[in-house]
């Protein structure tokens, strides 16, 4: 496929440089045309992809001694937002000026003395300013739309005010003609100025309110620091963020915003990630941990290696997801779309019929005209167009602040219809990390031989040498309790791991002599070593019943304690499940774990329905069964990686993760906080949003359904109609903004 | 009813008929996208509507619609092609390319963000 690309080149100063680069490019196989522009410092190359890739072109240019860079392939969502904001700001400034002029003119027209002979002419001049300048865009836009065989809101305003203006001008210029035909030459200049002024005022409010609907995205854009301090040649150097390259080491001082995504290479700190994940507790970061750009480094200094930059960074990905979501459509909008499509021509037809009707039934021609104008002015297709998108925009922004990223309108609409919530166990309900949750001590003749801390320290001394996942739980338990770490640990030697049973080692006594033997493991290990667990056997059975893995700790031939290790339930999981049930949702646990473990956890968190011992590929089947042939809407909450197929099969897939690592692309909704309560937030938000959308649509429709007949019956003056019309849109946007709370 | 009433009634009926014919039935100029280098490309001017209003393309070949927005009116600031999940902001007085590959034939709607301005994408076999 033939492609054309423009590559900026640095360092070219003369025509010779230019021709060198040009011939190098032209000589590259696969390039059909190359032209280098010295003034613009760029090369425009037509090449054949994939015979030659843009990177190859860079190599050709660099080989000539000049530096070149590929242009940014895709504008970042922030850039797009910025240009849209700029356009909106300019529009708003203009609207404010136009509104002010029209309303001032409208006020003056009312204050002019009624009987002065010059009055019609002054009114004509003043109103012409409003029609010709303030309201000019209504007419030009209506005309352009007309040429394309389309009719829009501007058409209604243009026809309505245009008719009133033209009639008033005729009555001013040739009052005799009207009088000769028995018609009073009434003037409607005030109405024209007031209608245009009020509609513009409504547009101004609407523009301001619409700006707030994208505030969340703007806030995200504001998180990106403009500069970064990198370490180059052992010196700290402040450079623009765009100049940061992958692999650069950058420095973050306490209190500073982290400039880019990276991996900590030294230092330790607590990082506030709330702006990205909604998690209010700072997260501890040390060597090897990943940090995300835009988050705030709180306590210590960090050095990190830049990993993902620009459009690939977590911040940009979140912003892009949000922007895409805000731009998406909710299916509920289809009805509004169908109505909008035929709305304006239908209203114009009604207005003509109203004119004819009033003319024939005996109203004066002027009354018939004014009534028809009221019909045109009160009809408002705008509110219908704004009803769904504004609610969607505010909701996605609100979601992001809660750490809930919603993919789009369709996901949101399905999320409010959920009947069943399927929860994966490991990583969703439980932390997914085995932890020592209980310690039992063996009673001796004079009380326990050792205390709980000592039992754990003994176990950790041995297990720090092991690579078993349960060993890690024991070592962490000691560290979390402030027990000995690293070299402070009890010294052991002759470590021996016994697969499937445990581990054995010998303590190092004072002077390097052999100390007691320490054995950590299950009942099989004890049997092998001929140790009698004694009373601890009953404790172990009890632990197993509660889905904890019992681990014996023995000193020589005597069991000193038994540890219960389990994957603990996450904070808030029980509360979240209760909330889901209160919302009328059926909660099901789906897990590959054994029945005993699954039921024990289910009892703890209050889930009645458990499907256990399910292989990953069977999870999809299980979801399909729950969907019952499409009659029930099933949501699945799981981690975005192992559960990806099940998340895809579910009507709504919610990926739960910790921090910015969550696989946000894998699901309909990403829960950045890793807290099951955010699933509740997501569903509750979806319900509130759908309610707001329905209210908006209802009011937008009912407004027209009631307003048009009232106007047709001659019960609304055009000025009142214009006020009602202008504020129907504002009220819809205002109702959407309530979702922010 | 006197003669004038009859005239007004006839004129009104004709006007209603004309409005509905003009906005719903009248043919809009169609244009075919030009294929070159494996892409079917066409410029669509955006000024109170889309010109051309009907765009004919071939199925299966990538299509590049270059929207040239020649106004600041916020009505046309976004273009939506629901069948291809496209919604794009069009900066005023700039050209914005929207690319898609029609994998099925049929008539698809192109509209503004508020579904007021419309054009059609005709995908032919």
Coordinates of C-alpha atoms in Angstrom, one line a residue, chain A residues 448-677:
Chain A
X448 CA 2.7 -22.2 75.8
X449 CA 6.3 -23.0 75.2
X450 CA 6.7 -19.9 73.1
X451 CA 4.6 -16.9 72.1
X452 CA 2.9 -16.3 68.7
X453 CA 5.7 -13.9 67.6
X454 CA 8.3 -16.5 68.3
X455 CA 6.4 -19.2 66.4
X456 CA 6.2 -17.0 63.4
X457 CA 9.8 -15.9 63.7
X458 CA 10.9 -19.5 63.8
X459 CA 8.7 -20.4 60.8
X460 CA 10.0 -17.3 58.9
X461 CA 13.6 -18.2 59.5
X462 CA 13.1 -21.5 57.7
X463 CA 10.6 -20.3 55.1
X464 CA 12.7 -17.3 54.0
X465 CA 14.8 -19.9 52.3
X466 CA 11.8 -21.5 50.5
X467 CA 10.1 -20.5 47.3
X468 CA 6.7 -22.0 48.2
X469 CA 3.7 -19.5 48.0
X470 CA 2.7 -20.3 51.6
X471 CA 6.3 -19.5 52.7
X472 CA 5.9 -16.0 51.4
X473 CA 2.8 -15.6 53.5
X474 CA 4.7 -16.5 56.6
X475 CA 7.7 -14.3 55.9
X476 CA 5.3 -11.4 55.2
X477 CA 3.3 -12.0 58.4
X478 CA 6.5 -11.6 60.4
X479 CA 7.5 -8.4 58.6
X480 CA 4.1 -6.9 58.9
X481 CA 4.2 -7.5 62.6
X482 CA 7.5 -5.7 62.8
X483 CA 9.4 -8.9 63.5
X484 CA 13.0 -9.6 62.5
X485 CA 13.9 -9.1 58.9
X486 CA 16.9 -10.2 56.8
X487 CA 20.0 -10.7 58.8
X488 CA 18.2 -10.1 62.1
X489 CA 16.3 -13.4 61.6
X490 CA 17.1 -16.5 63.6
X491 CA 19.9 -18.2 61.7
X492 CA 19.3 -21.6 60.3
X493 CA 21.3 -24.1 58.1
X494 CA 20.9 -27.5 56.5
X495 CA 17.6 -26.2 54.9
X496 CA 15.7 -29.0 53.1
X497 CA 12.5 -28.5 51.2
X498 CA 10.2 -31.5 51.2
X499 CA 7.8 -31.1 48.2
X500 CA 4.1 -31.3 49.1
X501 CA 4.9 -31.6 52.8
X502 CA 7.0 -28.6 54.0
X503 CA 10.5 -27.8 55.0
X504 CA 13.1 -28.7 57.7
X505 CA 16.2 -26.8 58.9
X506 CA 18.5 -26.6 61.9
X507 CA 19.0 -23.5 64.1
X508 CA 22.4 -22.2 64.6
X509 CA 23.2 -22.0 68.3
X510 CA 25.6 -19.7 70.0
X511 CA 29.2 -20.2 68.8
X512 CA 28.0 -21.9 65.6
X513 CA 27.0 -25.2 67.2
X514 CA 24.0 -27.1 66.0
X515 CA 20.8 -26.0 67.6
X516 CA 17.3 -27.5 67.6
X517 CA 15.7 -28.8 64.4
X518 CA 12.8 -26.7 63.1
X519 CA 10.1 -28.4 61.0
X520 CA 7.3 -26.5 59.2
X521 CA 4.7 -28.4 57.2
X522 CA 1.6 -30.5 57.1
X523 CA 0.5 -33.7 58.9
X524 CA 2.4 -35.9 56.4
X525 CA 5.7 -34.1 57.3
X526 CA 5.0 -34.7 61.0
X527 CA 4.4 -38.4 60.3
X528 CA 7.6 -38.7 58.4
X529 CA 9.5 -37.1 61.2
X530 CA 7.6 -39.2 63.7
X531 CA 6.3 -36.2 65.6
X532 CA 3.0 -36.4 67.4
X533 CA 0.9 -33.3 66.9
X534 CA -1.0 -34.0 70.1
X535 CA -3.8 -31.5 70.9
X536 CA -2.8 -29.4 67.9
X537 CA -4.3 -32.1 65.6
X538 CA -7.8 -30.9 66.6
X539 CA -6.9 -27.3 66.0
X540 CA -5.6 -28.2 62.5
X541 CA -8.9 -30.0 61.6
X542 CA -10.8 -27.0 62.9
X543 CA -8.8 -24.6 60.7
X544 CA -9.3 -26.9 57.6
X545 CA -13.0 -26.8 58.2
X546 CA -12.9 -23.0 57.9
X547 CA -11.0 -23.2 54.6
X548 CA -7.7 -22.3 56.1
X549 CA -4.6 -24.3 55.3
X550 CA -3.0 -25.6 58.6
X551 CA 0.8 -25.4 58.9
X552 CA 2.5 -27.1 61.9
X553 CA 5.6 -25.6 63.4
X554 CA 7.7 -28.1 65.4
X555 CA 10.9 -27.7 67.4
X556 CA 12.7 -31.0 67.6
X557 CA 10.0 -33.6 68.4
X558 CA 7.5 -31.1 69.8
X559 CA 4.8 -29.1 67.9
X560 CA 4.8 -25.6 69.3
X561 CA 2.0 -24.1 67.2
X562 CA -0.1 -24.3 64.1
X563 CA -0.6 -21.5 61.7
X564 CA -3.9 -21.0 59.7
X565 CA -3.1 -19.6 56.2
X566 CA -5.9 -18.4 53.9
X567 CA -6.6 -16.0 51.2
X568 CA -8.3 -13.3 53.2
X569 CA -11.5 -11.6 52.2
X570 CA -10.8 -8.1 50.8
X571 CA -11.8 -5.0 52.8
X572 CA -15.4 -4.1 51.9
X573 CA -16.2 -7.3 50.0
X574 CA -18.9 -8.3 52.5
X575 CA -20.4 -4.9 52.5
X576 CA -20.3 -4.7 48.7
X577 CA -22.1 -8.1 48.4
X578 CA -24.8 -7.0 50.9
X579 CA -25.3 -3.8 48.8
X580 CA -25.6 -5.7 45.6
X581 CA -28.2 -7.9 47.2
X582 CA -30.0 -4.9 48.5
X583 CA -30.1 -3.5 45.0
X584 CA -32.1 -6.6 44.0
X585 CA -29.3 -8.4 42.2
X586 CA -28.6 -12.1 42.5
X587 CA -25.0 -12.7 43.5
X588 CA -23.2 -15.9 42.4
X589 CA -19.6 -16.9 43.3
X590 CA -17.8 -18.7 40.5
X591 CA -14.4 -20.2 41.3
X592 CA -12.0 -22.9 40.4
X593 CA -11.3 -23.6 44.1
X594 CA -12.5 -26.7 46.0
X595 CA -16.1 -26.8 47.2
X596 CA -15.0 -26.6 50.9
X597 CA -12.9 -23.5 50.4
X598 CA -15.5 -21.8 48.2
X599 CA -18.3 -22.5 50.6
X600 CA -16.3 -21.3 53.6
X601 CA -15.6 -18.0 51.9
X602 CA -19.2 -17.7 50.6
X603 CA -20.5 -18.1 54.2
X604 CA -18.1 -15.5 55.4
X605 CA -19.2 -12.9 52.8
X606 CA -22.9 -13.9 52.7
X607 CA -23.2 -15.4 49.2
X608 CA -25.8 -18.2 48.9
X609 CA -25.1 -19.4 45.4
X610 CA -21.7 -21.0 44.8
X611 CA -20.4 -22.7 41.7
X612 CA -17.0 -24.2 42.6
X613 CA -14.4 -26.4 40.9
X614 CA -14.9 -24.7 37.6
X615 CA -12.1 -24.8 35.1
X616 CA -11.3 -21.4 33.4
X617 CA -12.8 -22.6 30.1
X618 CA -16.0 -23.8 31.9
X619 CA -16.6 -20.3 33.3
X620 CA -17.8 -19.2 29.9
X621 CA -20.2 -22.1 29.8
X622 CA -21.4 -21.3 33.3
X623 CA -22.1 -17.6 32.4
X624 CA -24.0 -18.7 29.3
X625 CA -26.1 -21.0 31.5
X626 CA -26.9 -18.1 33.9
X627 CA -27.9 -15.9 30.9
X628 CA -30.7 -18.4 30.3
X629 CA -30.9 -17.9 26.6
X630 CA -30.6 -14.1 26.9
X631 CA -33.5 -13.6 29.3
X632 CA -31.2 -12.5 32.1
X633 CA -28.5 -9.9 32.0
X634 CA -25.4 -11.2 33.7
X635 CA -22.5 -9.2 34.9
X636 CA -19.1 -10.8 35.7
X637 CA -16.6 -9.3 38.0
X638 CA -13.1 -10.7 37.6
X639 CA -9.5 -9.8 36.9
X640 CA -9.1 -8.8 33.3
X641 CA -6.5 -11.4 32.5
X642 CA -7.4 -14.9 33.6
X643 CA -11.1 -14.2 33.4
X644 CA -11.0 -12.4 30.0
X645 CA -13.2 -15.0 28.2
X646 CA -15.8 -15.0 30.9
X647 CA -15.8 -11.2 31.0
X648 CA -16.4 -11.2 27.3
X649 CA -19.2 -13.7 27.5
X650 CA -21.0 -11.8 30.2
X651 CA -23.4 -9.0 29.2
X652 CA -21.3 -6.6 31.2
X653 CA -17.7 -7.5 32.1
X654 CA -16.2 -5.6 35.0
X655 CA -12.4 -6.0 35.3
X656 CA -11.2 -5.5 38.8
X657 CA -7.5 -4.6 39.3
X658 CA -5.2 -2.8 41.6
X659 CA -4.3 0.7 40.5
X660 CA -3.4 1.5 37.0
X661 CA -2.3 -2.0 36.1
X662 CA -5.9 -3.1 35.6
X663 CA -6.5 -4.4 32.1
X664 CA -8.8 -1.5 31.2
X665 CA -9.2 -2.6 27.6
X666 CA -10.4 -6.1 28.5
X667 CA -13.8 -5.2 29.8
X668 CA -16.9 -3.0 29.6
X669 CA -16.1 -1.4 32.9
X670 CA -12.7 -1.2 34.6
X671 CA -12.6 -1.0 38.4
X672 CA -9.3 0.8 39.1
X673 CA -9.6 0.6 42.9
X674 CA -9.6 -3.2 43.1
X675 CA -12.3 -2.9 45.7
X676 CA -15.5 -4.8 45.2
X677 CA -17.4 -1.7 46.4

